[in-house]
Amino acid sequence: MNVWVLGSGSAGNALVLEAGGARVLVDAGFPPRELARRLTAVGIAPASIEALVLTHEHHDHARGLAAAARWKWTVYASEGTASSLGELARPVVRFASGSTVPLRTMSLRTVRVAHDAAEPVAIIATSSASGARVGIAHDLGHASRTVCAALSDLDALVIESNHDEGWLRAGPYPPSVRERIAGPYGHLSNRAAA
């Protein structure tokens, strides 16, 4: 299984998984033109993507959703994520968090995570041919026992840690934003991720 991280942060999040020649995009947090530029930079034609799986509805994860229609990607999202996107999420294949999404060359197990979104998930991708397993946990406020168990015994883990606690306290954000980021449904600190 191959993994390309196209970007991670408040400007946008996107990652490509490849197994058995099939490619899946996890999150599309960049505008379509920027998403195409980043895919091309790593040698991936946007039309070669078969599916887009959204971890949640926040702008930095779903902004490029229009690209799915342009390149005819099948879009997968949890019930809560799809409902939060409203008209933007048509058509979409909906799944319940905790379920497994079977794709042509891989399966995607979804696990509910703690984040301030409607129904956010982490993803554990398993290659049908090799059994290789890759975990992806973008935004989560804390790693519950369920999440830790799901993200064990992997060949690779892509996890987003969002901030240094000291810098967050001393930074320019207003108190409400600092509390949201550092809260149990915000983002992992570097220390918590470690």
CSV table of C-alpha atoms in Angstrom, one decimal:
chain,number,residue,atom,x,y,z
A,1,MET,CA,0.0,0.0,0.0
A,2,ASN,CA,1.3,3.4,-0.9
A,3,VAL,CA,0.4,6.7,0.9
A,4,TRP,CA,0.9,10.3,-0.3
A,5,VAL,CA,0.2,13.1,2.1
A,6,LEU,CA,-0.8,16.1,0.0
A,7,GLY,CA,-1.2,18.5,2.9
A,8,SER,CA,-2.1,18.7,6.6
A,9,GLY,CA,-3.1,21.7,8.5
A,10,SER,CA,-5.6,24.5,8.6
A,11,ALA,CA,-5.0,25.4,5.0
A,12,GLY,CA,-6.1,22.0,3.9
A,13,ASN,CA,-5.9,18.3,4.4
A,14,ALA,CA,-5.7,15.5,1.7
A,15,LEU,CA,-4.1,12.1,1.5
A,16,VAL,CA,-4.0,9.4,-1.2
A,17,LEU,CA,-4.0,5.7,-0.5
A,18,GLU,CA,-3.1,3.2,-3.3
A,19,ALA,CA,-3.5,-0.5,-3.2
A,20,GLY,CA,-3.6,-2.9,-6.1
A,21,GLY,CA,-3.7,-0.1,-8.6
A,22,ALA,CA,-6.8,1.6,-7.1
A,23,ARG,CA,-6.5,5.1,-5.5
A,24,VAL,CA,-8.6,6.6,-2.8
A,25,LEU,CA,-8.4,10.2,-1.6
A,26,VAL,CA,-9.0,10.8,2.1
A,27,ASP,CA,-10.3,14.3,2.6
A,28,ALA,CA,-10.3,17.1,0.0
A,29,GLY,CA,-9.4,20.2,1.9
A,30,PHE,CA,-8.0,22.2,-1.0
A,31,PRO,CA,-9.9,23.9,-3.8
A,32,PRO,CA,-10.1,21.7,-6.9
A,33,ARG,CA,-7.3,23.6,-8.8
A,34,GLU,CA,-4.9,23.3,-5.8
A,35,LEU,CA,-5.9,19.7,-5.3
A,36,ALA,CA,-5.1,18.9,-9.0
A,37,ARG,CA,-1.8,20.7,-8.7
A,38,ARG,CA,-0.8,18.7,-5.6
A,39,LEU,CA,-1.9,15.4,-7.1
A,40,THR,CA,0.0,16.2,-10.3
A,41,ALA,CA,3.1,17.1,-8.3
A,42,VAL,CA,3.3,13.5,-6.9
A,43,GLY,CA,2.5,12.0,-10.3
A,44,ILE,CA,-1.2,11.2,-9.8
A,45,ALA,CA,-3.7,12.1,-12.4
A,46,PRO,CA,-6.9,13.4,-10.7
A,47,ALA,CA,-9.0,11.2,-12.9
A,48,SER,CA,-7.2,8.1,-11.6
A,49,ILE,CA,-8.8,8.6,-8.1
A,50,GLU,CA,-11.7,6.2,-7.7
A,51,ALA,CA,-13.2,7.5,-4.4
A,52,LEU,CA,-13.1,10.3,-2.0
A,53,VAL,CA,-13.7,9.5,1.7
A,54,LEU,CA,-14.4,12.5,4.0
A,55,THR,CA,-13.4,12.2,7.7
A,56,HIS,CA,-15.6,15.1,8.6
A,57,GLU,CA,-17.3,18.2,7.2
A,58,HIS,CA,-14.9,21.0,8.3
A,59,HIS,CA,-13.8,23.3,5.5
A,60,ASP,CA,-10.1,22.3,5.7
A,61,HIS,CA,-11.2,18.7,5.0
A,62,ALA,CA,-14.1,19.1,2.6
A,63,ARG,CA,-13.5,22.4,0.6
A,64,GLY,CA,-12.6,20.5,-2.6
A,65,LEU,CA,-15.7,18.4,-2.7
A,66,ALA,CA,-16.6,19.9,-6.0
A,67,ALA,CA,-13.6,18.1,-7.5
A,68,ALA,CA,-15.5,14.8,-7.0
A,69,ALA,CA,-18.1,15.8,-9.6
A,70,ARG,CA,-15.5,17.1,-12.0
A,71,TRP,CA,-13.4,13.9,-11.9
A,72,LYS,CA,-16.4,11.5,-11.2
A,73,TRP,CA,-15.1,10.2,-7.9
A,74,THR,CA,-17.5,8.3,-5.7
A,75,VAL,CA,-17.9,10.2,-2.4
A,76,TYR,CA,-18.2,8.4,0.9
A,77,ALA,CA,-19.0,10.1,4.2
A,78,SER,CA,-20.5,9.2,7.5
A,79,GLU,CA,-24.2,9.9,8.0
A,80,GLY,CA,-23.5,12.9,10.2
A,81,THR,CA,-20.9,14.4,7.8
A,82,ALA,CA,-23.1,14.0,4.8
A,83,SER,CA,-26.0,15.6,6.6
A,84,SER,CA,-23.8,18.5,7.7
A,85,LEU,CA,-22.7,19.1,4.1
A,86,GLY,CA,-26.3,19.3,2.9
A,87,GLU,CA,-26.7,19.9,-0.8
A,88,LEU,CA,-22.9,19.8,-1.3
A,89,ALA,CA,-22.9,16.1,-0.4
A,90,ARG,CA,-25.1,14.9,-3.3
A,91,PRO,CA,-24.6,12.2,-4.4
A,92,VAL,CA,-22.8,10.5,-1.6
A,93,VAL,CA,-22.5,7.0,-0.2
A,94,ARG,CA,-23.3,7.2,3.5
A,95,PHE,CA,-21.9,5.0,6.2
A,96,ALA,CA,-22.3,4.8,9.9
A,97,SER,CA,-19.2,5.4,12.0
A,98,GLY,CA,-17.8,2.1,13.1
A,99,SER,CA,-18.7,0.3,9.9
A,100,THR,CA,-16.3,-0.9,7.2
A,101,VAL,CA,-16.5,0.4,3.7
A,102,PRO,CA,-15.6,-2.2,1.1
A,103,LEU,CA,-13.8,-0.9,-2.0
A,104,ARG,CA,-12.4,-2.7,-5.0
A,105,THR,CA,-8.8,-3.3,-3.7
A,106,MET,CA,-9.0,-2.3,0.0
A,107,SER,CA,-11.5,-2.0,2.9
A,108,LEU,CA,-11.8,1.1,5.0
A,109,ARG,CA,-12.7,0.5,8.7
A,110,THR,CA,-14.1,3.7,10.2
A,111,VAL,CA,-13.9,4.6,13.9
A,112,ARG,CA,-15.7,7.5,15.6
A,113,VAL,CA,-13.3,10.1,17.0
A,114,ALA,CA,-13.6,12.9,19.5
A,115,HIS,CA,-13.8,16.1,17.5
A,116,ASP,CA,-16.2,19.0,17.3
A,117,ALA,CA,-17.8,17.8,14.0
A,118,ALA,CA,-21.1,16.0,13.3
A,119,GLU,CA,-19.8,12.4,13.0
A,120,PRO,CA,-16.0,12.5,12.5
A,121,VAL,CA,-14.0,9.3,11.8
A,122,ALA,CA,-10.5,7.9,11.7
A,123,ILE,CA,-9.8,5.4,8.9
A,124,ILE,CA,-8.0,2.1,8.9
A,125,ALA,CA,-7.3,1.0,5.3
A,126,THR,CA,-6.5,-2.7,4.7
A,127,SER,CA,-5.1,-3.9,1.3
A,128,SER,CA,-7.1,-6.9,0.0
A,129,ALA,CA,-4.1,-8.4,-1.7
A,130,SER,CA,-1.3,-7.9,0.9
A,131,GLY,CA,-3.1,-7.3,4.2
A,132,ALA,CA,-1.1,-4.1,4.7
A,133,ARG,CA,-2.8,-1.7,7.1
A,134,VAL,CA,-2.6,2.1,7.3
A,135,GLY,CA,-4.3,4.2,9.9
A,136,ILE,CA,-5.3,7.8,9.3
A,137,ALA,CA,-6.4,10.0,12.2
A,138,HIS,CA,-6.7,13.7,11.1
A,139,ASP,CA,-8.5,15.8,13.7
A,140,LEU,CA,-9.2,14.3,17.1
A,141,GLY,CA,-9.4,16.0,20.5
A,142,HIS,CA,-8.1,13.0,22.4
A,143,ALA,CA,-7.3,9.3,21.7
A,144,SER,CA,-9.9,7.2,23.4
A,145,ARG,CA,-9.2,3.5,24.2
A,146,THR,CA,-11.4,2.5,21.2
A,147,VAL,CA,-9.3,4.8,18.9
A,148,CYS,CA,-6.0,3.5,20.3
A,149,ALA,CA,-7.1,-0.1,19.9
A,150,ALA,CA,-8.2,0.5,16.3
A,151,LEU,CA,-4.9,2.2,15.5
A,152,SER,CA,-2.8,-0.6,16.8
A,153,ASP,CA,-1.0,-3.3,14.8
A,154,LEU,CA,-0.6,-1.1,11.7
A,155,ASP,CA,2.1,-1.0,9.1
A,156,ALA,CA,1.9,2.8,9.0
A,157,LEU,CA,0.0,5.5,10.9
A,158,VAL,CA,-0.7,9.1,9.7
A,159,ILE,CA,-1.8,11.2,12.7
A,160,GLU,CA,-2.2,14.9,12.9
A,161,SER,CA,-0.8,16.6,16.0
A,162,ASN,CA,-1.9,20.2,15.9
A,163,HIS,CA,0.0,22.3,18.4
A,164,ASP,CA,2.6,22.9,21.1
A,165,GLU,CA,0.7,23.6,24.3
A,166,GLY,CA,3.0,26.4,25.4
A,167,TRP,CA,2.9,28.2,22.0
A,168,LEU,CA,-0.9,27.8,22.0
A,169,ARG,CA,-1.2,29.5,25.4
A,170,ALA,CA,1.2,32.3,24.4
A,171,GLY,CA,-0.1,32.7,20.8
A,172,PRO,CA,-2.4,35.3,19.2
A,173,TYR,CA,-5.6,33.3,19.4
A,174,PRO,CA,-8.5,34.6,21.6
A,175,PRO,CA,-9.2,32.5,24.7
A,176,SER,CA,-12.3,30.8,23.1
A,177,VAL,CA,-10.2,29.5,20.2
A,178,ARG,CA,-7.4,28.3,22.5
A,179,GLU,CA,-10.0,26.5,24.6
A,180,ARG,CA,-11.5,24.9,21.5
A,181,ILE,CA,-8.2,23.7,20.1
A,182,ALA,CA,-6.9,22.3,23.4
A,183,GLY,CA,-10.2,20.9,24.5
A,184,PRO,CA,-11.2,17.2,24.5
A,185,TYR,CA,-13.0,17.7,21.1
A,186,GLY,CA,-10.4,19.9,19.5
A,187,HIS,CA,-7.0,18.8,18.4
A,188,LEU,CA,-4.2,16.7,19.7
A,189,SER,CA,-1.2,18.5,21.1
A,190,ASN,CA,2.2,17.3,20.1
A,191,ARG,CA,2.6,15.9,23.6
A,192,ALA,CA,-0.7,14.0,23.5
A,193,ALA,CA,0.1,12.6,20.1
A,194,ALA,CA,3.5,11.3,21.3
